CSV table of C-alpha atoms and ligand atoms in Angstrom, one decimal:
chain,number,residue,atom,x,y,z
P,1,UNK,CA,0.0,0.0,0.0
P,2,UNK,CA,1.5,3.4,-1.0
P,3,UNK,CA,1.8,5.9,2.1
P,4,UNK,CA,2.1,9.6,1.9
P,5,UNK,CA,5.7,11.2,1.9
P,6,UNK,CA,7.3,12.3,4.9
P,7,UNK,CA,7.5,15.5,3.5
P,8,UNK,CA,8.7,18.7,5.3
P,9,UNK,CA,8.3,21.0,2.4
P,10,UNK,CA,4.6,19.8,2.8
P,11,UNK,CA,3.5,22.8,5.5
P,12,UNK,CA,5.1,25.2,3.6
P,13,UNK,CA,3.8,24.9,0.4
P,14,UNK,CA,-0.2,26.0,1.3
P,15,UNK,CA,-1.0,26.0,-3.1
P,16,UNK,CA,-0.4,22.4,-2.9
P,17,UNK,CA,-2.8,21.4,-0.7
P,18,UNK,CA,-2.9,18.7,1.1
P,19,UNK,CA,-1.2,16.8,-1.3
P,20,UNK,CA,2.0,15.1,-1.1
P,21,UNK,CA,4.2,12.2,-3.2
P,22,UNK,CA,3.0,8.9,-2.1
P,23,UNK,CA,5.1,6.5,-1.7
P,24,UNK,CA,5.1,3.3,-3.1
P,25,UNK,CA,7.7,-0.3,-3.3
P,26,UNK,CA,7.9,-2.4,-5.8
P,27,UNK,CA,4.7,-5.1,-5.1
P,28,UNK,CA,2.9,-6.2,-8.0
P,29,UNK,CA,0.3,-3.9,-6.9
P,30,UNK,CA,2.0,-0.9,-6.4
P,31,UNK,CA,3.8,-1.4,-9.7
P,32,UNK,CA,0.9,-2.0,-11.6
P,33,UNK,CA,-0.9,1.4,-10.0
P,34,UNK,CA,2.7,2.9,-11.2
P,35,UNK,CA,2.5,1.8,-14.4
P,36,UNK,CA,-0.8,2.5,-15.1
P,37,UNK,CA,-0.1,6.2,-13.6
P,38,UNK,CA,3.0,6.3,-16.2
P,39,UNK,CA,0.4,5.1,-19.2
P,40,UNK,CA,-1.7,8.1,-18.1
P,41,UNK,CA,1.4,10.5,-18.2
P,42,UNK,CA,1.4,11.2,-14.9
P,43,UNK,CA,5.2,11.6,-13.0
P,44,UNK,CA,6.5,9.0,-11.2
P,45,UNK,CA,10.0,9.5,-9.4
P,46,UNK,CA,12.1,6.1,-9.9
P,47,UNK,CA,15.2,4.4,-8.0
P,48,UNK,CA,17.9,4.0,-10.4
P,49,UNK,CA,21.5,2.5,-9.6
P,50,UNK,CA,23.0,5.7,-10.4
P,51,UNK,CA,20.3,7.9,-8.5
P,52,UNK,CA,16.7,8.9,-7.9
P,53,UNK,CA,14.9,9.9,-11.9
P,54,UNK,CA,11.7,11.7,-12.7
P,55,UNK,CA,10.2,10.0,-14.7
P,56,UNK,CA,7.1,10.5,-17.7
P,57,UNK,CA,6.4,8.0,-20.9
P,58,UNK,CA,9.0,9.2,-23.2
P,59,UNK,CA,6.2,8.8,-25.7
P,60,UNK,CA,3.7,12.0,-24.0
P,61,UNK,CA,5.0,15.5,-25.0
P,62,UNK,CA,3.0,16.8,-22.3
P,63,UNK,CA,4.2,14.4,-19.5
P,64,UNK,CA,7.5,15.2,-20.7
P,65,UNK,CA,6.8,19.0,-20.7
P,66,UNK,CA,6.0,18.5,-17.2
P,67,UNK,CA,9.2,17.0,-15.7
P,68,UNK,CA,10.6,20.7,-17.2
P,69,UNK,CA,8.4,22.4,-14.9
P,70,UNK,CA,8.9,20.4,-12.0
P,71,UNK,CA,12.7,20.3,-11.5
P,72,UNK,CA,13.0,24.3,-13.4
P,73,UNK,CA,14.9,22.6,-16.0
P,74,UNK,CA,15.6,24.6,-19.8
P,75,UNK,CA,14.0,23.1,-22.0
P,76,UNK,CA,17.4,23.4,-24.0
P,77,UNK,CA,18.8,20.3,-22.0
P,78,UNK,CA,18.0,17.1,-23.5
P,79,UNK,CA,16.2,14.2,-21.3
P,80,UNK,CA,17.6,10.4,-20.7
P,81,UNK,CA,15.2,7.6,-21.9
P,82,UNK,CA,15.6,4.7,-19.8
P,83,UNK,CA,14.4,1.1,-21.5
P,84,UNK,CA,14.6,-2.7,-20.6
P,85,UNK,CA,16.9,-3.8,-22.9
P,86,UNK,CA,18.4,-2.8,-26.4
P,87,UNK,CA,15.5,-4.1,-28.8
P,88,UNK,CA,13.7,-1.6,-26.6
P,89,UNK,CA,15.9,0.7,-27.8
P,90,UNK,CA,16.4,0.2,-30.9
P,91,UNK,CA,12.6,1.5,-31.4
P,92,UNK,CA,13.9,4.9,-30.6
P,93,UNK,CA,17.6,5.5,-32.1
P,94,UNK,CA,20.3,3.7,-34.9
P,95,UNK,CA,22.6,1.2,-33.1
P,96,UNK,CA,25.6,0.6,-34.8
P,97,UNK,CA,27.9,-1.7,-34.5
P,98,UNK,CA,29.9,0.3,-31.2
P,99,UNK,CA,26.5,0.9,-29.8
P,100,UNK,CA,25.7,-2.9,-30.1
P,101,UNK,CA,28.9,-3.4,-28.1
P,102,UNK,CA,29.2,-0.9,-25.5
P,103,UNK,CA,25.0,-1.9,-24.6
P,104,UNK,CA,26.4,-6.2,-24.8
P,105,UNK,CA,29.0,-4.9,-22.5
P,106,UNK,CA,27.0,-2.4,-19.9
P,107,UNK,CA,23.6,-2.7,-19.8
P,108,UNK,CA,21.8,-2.8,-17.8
P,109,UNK,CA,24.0,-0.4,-15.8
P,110,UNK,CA,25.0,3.2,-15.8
P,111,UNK,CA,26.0,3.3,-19.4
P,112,UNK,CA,23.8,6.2,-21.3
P,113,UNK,CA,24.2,5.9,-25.1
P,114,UNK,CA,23.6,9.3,-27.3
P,115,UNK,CA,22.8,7.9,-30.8
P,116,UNK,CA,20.8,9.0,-33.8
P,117,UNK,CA,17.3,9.5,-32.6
P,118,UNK,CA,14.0,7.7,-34.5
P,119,UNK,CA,10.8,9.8,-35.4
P,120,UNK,CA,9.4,8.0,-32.4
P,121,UNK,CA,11.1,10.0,-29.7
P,122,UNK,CA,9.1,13.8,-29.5
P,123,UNK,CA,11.8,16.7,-30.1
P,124,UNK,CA,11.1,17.8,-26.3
P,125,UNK,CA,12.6,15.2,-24.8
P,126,UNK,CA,15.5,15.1,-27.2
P,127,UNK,CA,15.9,19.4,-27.2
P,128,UNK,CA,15.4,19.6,-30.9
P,129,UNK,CA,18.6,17.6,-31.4
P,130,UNK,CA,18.8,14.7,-33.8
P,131,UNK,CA,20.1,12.3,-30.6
P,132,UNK,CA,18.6,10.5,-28.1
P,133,UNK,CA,20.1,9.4,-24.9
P,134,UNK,CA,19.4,5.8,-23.8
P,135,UNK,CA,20.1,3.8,-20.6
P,136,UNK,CA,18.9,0.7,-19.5
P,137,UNK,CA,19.4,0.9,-15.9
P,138,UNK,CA,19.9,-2.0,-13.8
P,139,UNK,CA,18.0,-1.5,-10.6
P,140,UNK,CA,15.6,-4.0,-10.0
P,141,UNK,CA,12.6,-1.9,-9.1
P,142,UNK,CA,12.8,0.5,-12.1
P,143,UNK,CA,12.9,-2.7,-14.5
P,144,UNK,CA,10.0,-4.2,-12.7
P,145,UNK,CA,8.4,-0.7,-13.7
P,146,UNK,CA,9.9,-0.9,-16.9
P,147,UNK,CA,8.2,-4.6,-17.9
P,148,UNK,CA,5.1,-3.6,-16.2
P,149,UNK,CA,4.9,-0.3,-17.8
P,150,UNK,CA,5.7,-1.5,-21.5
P,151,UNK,CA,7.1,2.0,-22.2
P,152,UNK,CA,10.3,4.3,-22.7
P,153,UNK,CA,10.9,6.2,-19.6
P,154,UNK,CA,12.5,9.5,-20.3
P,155,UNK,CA,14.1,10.3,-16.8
P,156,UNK,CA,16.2,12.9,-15.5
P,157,UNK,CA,18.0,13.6,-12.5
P,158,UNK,CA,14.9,13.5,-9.6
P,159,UNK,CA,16.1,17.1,-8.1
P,160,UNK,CA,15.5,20.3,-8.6
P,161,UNK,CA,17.8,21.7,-11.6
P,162,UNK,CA,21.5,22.4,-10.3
P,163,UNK,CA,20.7,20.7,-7.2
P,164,UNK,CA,22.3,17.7,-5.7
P,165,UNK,CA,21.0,14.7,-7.3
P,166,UNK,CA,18.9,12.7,-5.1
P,167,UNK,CA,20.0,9.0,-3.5
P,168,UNK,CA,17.4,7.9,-1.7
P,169,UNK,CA,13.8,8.4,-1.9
P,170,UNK,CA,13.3,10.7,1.3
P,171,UNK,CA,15.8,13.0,-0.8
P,172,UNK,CA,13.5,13.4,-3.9
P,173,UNK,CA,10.7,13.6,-1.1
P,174,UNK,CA,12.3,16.6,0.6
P,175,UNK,CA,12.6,18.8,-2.4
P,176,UNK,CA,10.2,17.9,-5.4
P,177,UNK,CA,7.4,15.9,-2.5
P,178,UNK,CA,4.6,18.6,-3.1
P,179,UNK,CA,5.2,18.5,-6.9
P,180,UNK,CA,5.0,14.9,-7.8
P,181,UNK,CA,1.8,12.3,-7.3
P,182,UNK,CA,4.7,9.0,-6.6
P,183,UNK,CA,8.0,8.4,-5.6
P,184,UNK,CA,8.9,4.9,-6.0
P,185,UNK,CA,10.9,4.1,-3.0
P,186,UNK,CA,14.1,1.3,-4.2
P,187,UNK,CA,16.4,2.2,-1.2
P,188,UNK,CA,19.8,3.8,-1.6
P,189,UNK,CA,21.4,3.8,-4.7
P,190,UNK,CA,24.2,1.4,-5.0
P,191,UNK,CA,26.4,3.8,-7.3
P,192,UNK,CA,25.5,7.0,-6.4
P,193,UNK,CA,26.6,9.2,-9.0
P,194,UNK,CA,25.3,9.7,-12.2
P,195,UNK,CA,25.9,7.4,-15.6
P,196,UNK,CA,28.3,7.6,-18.0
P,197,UNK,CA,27.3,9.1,-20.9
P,198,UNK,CA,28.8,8.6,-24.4
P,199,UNK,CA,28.2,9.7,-27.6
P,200,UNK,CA,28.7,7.9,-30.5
P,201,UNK,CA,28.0,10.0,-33.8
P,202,UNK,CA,28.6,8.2,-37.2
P,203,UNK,CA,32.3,8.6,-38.7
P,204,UNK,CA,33.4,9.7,-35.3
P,205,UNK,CA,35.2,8.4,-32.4
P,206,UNK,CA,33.8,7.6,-29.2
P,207,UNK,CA,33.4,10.3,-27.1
P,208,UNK,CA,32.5,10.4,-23.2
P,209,UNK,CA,30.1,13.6,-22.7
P,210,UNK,CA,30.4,13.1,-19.1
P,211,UNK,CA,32.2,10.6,-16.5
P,212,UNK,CA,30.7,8.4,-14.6
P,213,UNK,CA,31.6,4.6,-12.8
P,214,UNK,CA,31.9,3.3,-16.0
P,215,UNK,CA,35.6,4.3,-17.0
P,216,UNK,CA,36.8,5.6,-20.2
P,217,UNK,CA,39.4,2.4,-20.3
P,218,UNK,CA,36.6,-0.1,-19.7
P,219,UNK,CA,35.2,1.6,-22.2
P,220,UNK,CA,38.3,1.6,-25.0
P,221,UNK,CA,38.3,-2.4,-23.9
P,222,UNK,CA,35.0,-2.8,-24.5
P,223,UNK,CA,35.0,-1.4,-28.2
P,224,UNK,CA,38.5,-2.4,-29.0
P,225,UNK,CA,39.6,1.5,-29.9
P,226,UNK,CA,40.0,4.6,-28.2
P,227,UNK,CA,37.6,6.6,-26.3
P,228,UNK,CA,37.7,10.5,-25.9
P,229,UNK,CA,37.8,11.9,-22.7
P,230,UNK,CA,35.2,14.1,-21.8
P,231,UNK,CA,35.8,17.8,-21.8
P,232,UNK,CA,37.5,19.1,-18.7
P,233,UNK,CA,35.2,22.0,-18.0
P,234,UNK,CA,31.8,22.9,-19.9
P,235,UNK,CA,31.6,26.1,-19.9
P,236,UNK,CA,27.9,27.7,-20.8
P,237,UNK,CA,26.5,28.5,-24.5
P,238,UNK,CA,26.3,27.0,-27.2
P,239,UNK,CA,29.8,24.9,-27.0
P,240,UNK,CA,27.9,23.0,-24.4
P,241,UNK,CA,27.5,19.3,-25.8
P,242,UNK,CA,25.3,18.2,-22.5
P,243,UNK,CA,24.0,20.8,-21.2
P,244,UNK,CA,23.6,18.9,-18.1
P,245,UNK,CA,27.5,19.6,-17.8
P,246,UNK,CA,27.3,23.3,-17.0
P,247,UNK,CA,30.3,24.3,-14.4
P,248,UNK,CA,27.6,25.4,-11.8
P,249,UNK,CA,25.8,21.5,-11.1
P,250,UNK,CA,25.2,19.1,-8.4
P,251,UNK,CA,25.5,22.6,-5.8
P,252,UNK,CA,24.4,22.6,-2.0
P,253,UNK,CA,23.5,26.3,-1.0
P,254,UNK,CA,26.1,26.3,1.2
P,255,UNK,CA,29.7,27.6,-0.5
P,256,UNK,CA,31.8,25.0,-0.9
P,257,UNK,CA,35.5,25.4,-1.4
P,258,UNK,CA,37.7,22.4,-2.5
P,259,UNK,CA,41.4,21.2,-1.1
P,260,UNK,CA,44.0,19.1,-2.9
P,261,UNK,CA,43.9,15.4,-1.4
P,262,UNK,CA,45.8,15.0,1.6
P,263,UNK,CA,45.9,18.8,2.2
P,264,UNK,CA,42.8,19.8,4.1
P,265,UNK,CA,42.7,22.7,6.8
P,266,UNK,CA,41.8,22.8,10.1
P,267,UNK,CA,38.0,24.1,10.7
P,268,UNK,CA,37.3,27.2,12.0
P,269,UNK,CA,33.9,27.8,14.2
P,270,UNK,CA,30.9,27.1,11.1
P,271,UNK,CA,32.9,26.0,8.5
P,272,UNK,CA,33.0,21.9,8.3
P,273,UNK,CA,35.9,19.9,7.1
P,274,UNK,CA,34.6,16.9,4.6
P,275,UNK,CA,37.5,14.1,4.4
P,276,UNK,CA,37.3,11.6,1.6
P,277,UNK,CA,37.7,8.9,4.4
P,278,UNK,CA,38.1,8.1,8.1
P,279,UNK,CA,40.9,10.1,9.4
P,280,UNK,CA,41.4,9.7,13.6
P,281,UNK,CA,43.7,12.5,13.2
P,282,UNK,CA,41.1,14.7,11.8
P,283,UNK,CA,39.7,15.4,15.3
P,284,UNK,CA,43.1,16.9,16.5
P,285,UNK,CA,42.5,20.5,17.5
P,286,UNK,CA,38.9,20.7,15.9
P,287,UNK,CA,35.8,20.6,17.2
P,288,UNK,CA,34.3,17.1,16.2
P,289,UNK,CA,31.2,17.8,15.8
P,290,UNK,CA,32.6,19.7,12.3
P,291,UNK,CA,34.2,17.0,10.9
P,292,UNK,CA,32.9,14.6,8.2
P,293,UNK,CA,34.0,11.7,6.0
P,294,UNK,CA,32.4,10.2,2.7
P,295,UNK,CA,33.8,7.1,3.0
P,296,UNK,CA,34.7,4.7,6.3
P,297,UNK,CA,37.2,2.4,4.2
P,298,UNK,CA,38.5,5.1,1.6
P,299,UNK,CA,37.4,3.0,-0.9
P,300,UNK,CA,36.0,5.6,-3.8
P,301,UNK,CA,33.0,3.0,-5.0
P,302,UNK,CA,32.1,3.6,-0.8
P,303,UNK,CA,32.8,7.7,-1.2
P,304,UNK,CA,30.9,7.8,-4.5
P,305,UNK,CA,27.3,6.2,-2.6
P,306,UNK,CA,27.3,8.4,-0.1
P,307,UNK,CA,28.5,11.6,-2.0
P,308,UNK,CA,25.2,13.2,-2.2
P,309,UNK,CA,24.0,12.1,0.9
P,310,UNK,CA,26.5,13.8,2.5
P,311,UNK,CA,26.2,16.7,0.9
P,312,UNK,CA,22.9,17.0,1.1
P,313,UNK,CA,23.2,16.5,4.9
P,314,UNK,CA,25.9,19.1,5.4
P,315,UNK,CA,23.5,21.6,3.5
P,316,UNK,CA,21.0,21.8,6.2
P,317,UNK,CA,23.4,21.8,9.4
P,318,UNK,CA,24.3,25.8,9.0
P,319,UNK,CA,27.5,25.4,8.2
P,320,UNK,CA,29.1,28.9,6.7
P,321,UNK,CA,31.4,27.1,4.6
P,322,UNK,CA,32.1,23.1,3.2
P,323,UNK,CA,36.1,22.4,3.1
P,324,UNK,CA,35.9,19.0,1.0
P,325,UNK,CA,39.4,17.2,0.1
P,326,UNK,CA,39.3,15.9,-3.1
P,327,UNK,CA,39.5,12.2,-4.3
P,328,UNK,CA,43.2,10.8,-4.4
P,329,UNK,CA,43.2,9.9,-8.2
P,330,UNK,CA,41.9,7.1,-10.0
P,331,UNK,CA,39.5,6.1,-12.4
P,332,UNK,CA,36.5,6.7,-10.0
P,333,UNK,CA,38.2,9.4,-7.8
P,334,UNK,CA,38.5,11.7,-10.9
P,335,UNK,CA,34.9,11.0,-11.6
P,336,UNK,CA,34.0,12.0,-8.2
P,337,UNK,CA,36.4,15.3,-8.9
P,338,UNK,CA,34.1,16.0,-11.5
P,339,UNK,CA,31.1,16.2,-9.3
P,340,UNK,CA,32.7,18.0,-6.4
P,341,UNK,CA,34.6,20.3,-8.9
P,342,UNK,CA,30.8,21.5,-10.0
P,343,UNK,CA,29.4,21.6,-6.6
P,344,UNK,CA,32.1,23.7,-5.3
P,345,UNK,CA,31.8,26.3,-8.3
P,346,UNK,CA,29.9,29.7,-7.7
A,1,LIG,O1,22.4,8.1,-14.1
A,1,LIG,C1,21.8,8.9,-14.8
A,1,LIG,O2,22.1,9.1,-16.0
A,1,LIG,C2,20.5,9.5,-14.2
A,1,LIG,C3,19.5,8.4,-14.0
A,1,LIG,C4,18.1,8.9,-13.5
A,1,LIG,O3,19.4,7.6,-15.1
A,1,LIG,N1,20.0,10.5,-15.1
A,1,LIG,C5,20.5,11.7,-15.2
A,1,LIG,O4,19.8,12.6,-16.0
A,1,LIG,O5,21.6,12.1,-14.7
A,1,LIG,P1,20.1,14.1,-16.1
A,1,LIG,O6,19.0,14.7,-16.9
A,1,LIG,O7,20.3,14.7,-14.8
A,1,LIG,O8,21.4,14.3,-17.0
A,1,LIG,C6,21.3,13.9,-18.3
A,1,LIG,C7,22.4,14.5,-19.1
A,1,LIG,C8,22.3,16.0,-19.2
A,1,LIG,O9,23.6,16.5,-19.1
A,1,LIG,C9,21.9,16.2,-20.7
A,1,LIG,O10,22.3,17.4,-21.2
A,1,LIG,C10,22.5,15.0,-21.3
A,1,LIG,O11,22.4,13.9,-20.4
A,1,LIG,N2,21.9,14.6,-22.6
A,1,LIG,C11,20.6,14.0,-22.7
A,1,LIG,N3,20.3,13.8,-24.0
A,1,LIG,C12,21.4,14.2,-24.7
A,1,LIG,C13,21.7,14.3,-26.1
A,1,LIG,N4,20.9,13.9,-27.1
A,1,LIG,N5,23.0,14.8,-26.5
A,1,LIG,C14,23.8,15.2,-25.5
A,1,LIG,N6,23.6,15.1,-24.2
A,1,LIG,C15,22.4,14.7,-23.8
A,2,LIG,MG1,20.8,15.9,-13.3
C-alpha cells in the first residue's frame, strides 16, 4: 500500500494542498498502479543505480513538458530515456555496431548511449537535437516498472535543476514531494553518481560527454579503440555538448571550497571539514562535531554512494562554509572530482 511522503516541504507549500508524493515499493500492486499512472502520463519519481529519476512516458510530450516544470529545467537540456533492454531501444535511435557493443558490455548499468534518434522519440525530450540518450538501468525496481509499464521512460536527475542529485527516496521527497503524485521508493542507490554518458556520432570516435563509474578504459576495452575523454570544463553556450554539464551543477547552497587530497585545513567555528575517508587524526584540534568523511574504508566506490547524501546532509546543518578534500586519483576518484569540482563552483 502506498503511504504519503514524509514531506517537510509539505507545510510550507499551502498552493499544494494537502497533497503530497505517495510512496510506493515495488509489489505487484504498487507497480501496476505505477505503471498504469505512467500510461496516463502522470510523474512517477524512480530508484535508479545511479540515483533517484523523474520519470514521464517518453512517448507523451506533455508528460515530458511536465518534468521541465517540476525540476525548473531549460528546456534546452535534453532528457535520458531509460528502456529494458536494447531491442527496446532500438525503437527509438540507430545502433551501430559500437552501440551494439558498448549496450552487450554495460547494460543494464550506468552506461547512457547518445545515438541517432527515431521519429518516435518527440523533439522535447530530445531538445530539438537529432540524438537520443538511452540507458537501460539495472536496478531492479525501475525494470519491474519498466516490464510492467511496456514503455520508454524519459528520466532525468529527480532534483531540482543544479541541485544535488537525489539518493534515496526521502531526498527526492524533501525537495520535489509537493510536486510529484509517486515516488517509487528502491532504497539507496548502490552507485550513487550519475551514468556515463557517451556519444557515438557516425564517422566519429567515441566520445564520453560526461564521467561516470563506468571508465573511459573499460570503455576503449569494451569497443577495441580509443575513447575521448570528456571535456574538462563545460563552460555555458552554445559549446555545451550536454548541457547537463554546466560548471555550476550538483550545488548545496552552502559555498563549498575544495582542497588538494591530503591537504585539508583545520575548521574554523561554522565552517565543516569533509574528508574523503576516516581520518582519527582529523579530530586533532577541531571541534568534532565539524568533521565529516564520505567514505569509512577510503574505498572511492564507498565515497561515490554516499557523495550526495552527504552533501545533502551538510547543507542543512548551518555550516558557513564546506572544506571538502578531493578524491586521491583514480578512475572513480576523478569522476567523483568531476562532481565536487561543479558543486564547489559559484
Ligand atoms: O544516471 C543517470 O544518468 C540519471 C538516472 C536517473 O538515469 N539521469 C541523469 O539525467 O543524470 P540528467 O537529466 O540529470 O542528466 C542527463 C544528461 C544531461 O547533461 C543532458 O544534457 C545529457 O544527459 N543529454 C541528454 N540527451 C542528450 C543528447 N541527445 N545529447 C547530448 N547530451 C544529452
Ligand atoms: Mg541531473
Amino acid at each position: 500500500m502506498p503511504v504519503p511522503a514524509p514531506d517537510r516541504n509539505a507545510q510550507a507549500t499551502p498552493a499544494s494542498g494537502n497533497r503530497v508524493a505517495l510512496f510506493c515499493t515495488d509489489t505487484a500492486s504498487d507497480l501496476a498502479k505505477l505503471a498504469e499512472a505512467l500510461r496516463a502520463g502522470q510523474l512517477v519519481a524512480i530508484p535508479t543505480e545511479t540515483v533517484y529519476g523523474l520519470a514521464a512516458s517518453a512517448l507523451d510530450e506533455a508528460a515530458c513538458r511536465r518534468i521541465f516544470e517540476v525540476k525548473g529545467r531549460p528546456l534546452l537540456d535534453p532528457l535520458i530515456v531509460h528502456v529494458p533492454d536494447r531491442a527496446a531501444g532500438e525503437r527509438l535511435a540507430r545502433f551501430d555496431g559500437r552501440a551494439v557493443r558498448l549496450a552487450e558490455a554495460f547494460w543494464p548499468g550506468p552506461l547512457t548511449l547518445v545515438l541517432p534518434k527515431r521519429a518516435a522519440v518527440p523533439a522535447i525530450v530530445t531538445a530539438g537535437k537529432p540524438t537520443v540518450a538511452l540507458r537501460s538501468p539495472a536496478h531492479p525496481a525501475a525494470r519491474r516498472l519498466l516490464a510492467a509499464a511496456g514503455i520508454p521512460l524519459a528520466a532525468p536527475s529527480a532534483n531540482p535543476f543544479g541541485y544535488i542529485s537525489p539518493t534515496t527516496a526521502q531526498h527526492v521527497a524533501e525537495s520535489l514531494g509537493t510536486r510529484i503524485p509517486w515516488i517509487l521508493d528502491g532504497g539507496p542507490c548502490s552507485v550513487g553518481i550519475e551514468s556515463t554518458i557517451v556519444a557515438l556520432a557516425p564517422d566519429r570516435p567515441a566520445r564520453i560527454l560526461r564521467p561516470g563509474s563506468i571508465s573511459r578504459e573499460e570503455l576503449s576495452e569494451a569497443l577495441g579503440e580509443a575513447v575521448e575523454a570528456a571535456p574538462e570544463e563545460a563552460k555555458s553556450g552554445a559549446a555545451v555538448e550536454a548541457p547537463g554539464m554546466l560548471a555550476r551543477h550538483y550545488s548545496p547552497a552552502t559555498p563549498a571550497v575544495l582542497f588538494a587530497h591530503g591537504a585539508l585545513p583545520a575548521a574554523r567555528r561554522g565552517e565543516a571539514a569533509v574528508f574523503q575517508h576516516r581520518r582519527e587524526h582529523a579530530l586533532d584540534g577541531i571541534e568534532g562535531s565539524s568533521v565529516f568523511w564520505f567514505s569509512e574504508s577510503g574505498d572511492p566506490a564507498d565515497t561515490a554512494r554516499n557523495l550526495y547524501a552527504l552533501l545533502r546532509r551538510l547543507d542543512s546543518l548551518g555550516f558557513t562554509r564546506i572544506h571538502i578534500e578531493r578524491a586521491a586519483h583514480s578512475p572513480l576518484g576523478d569522476t567523483i572530482n568531476d562532481r565536487l569540482r561543479r558543486a564547489a563552483t559559484g
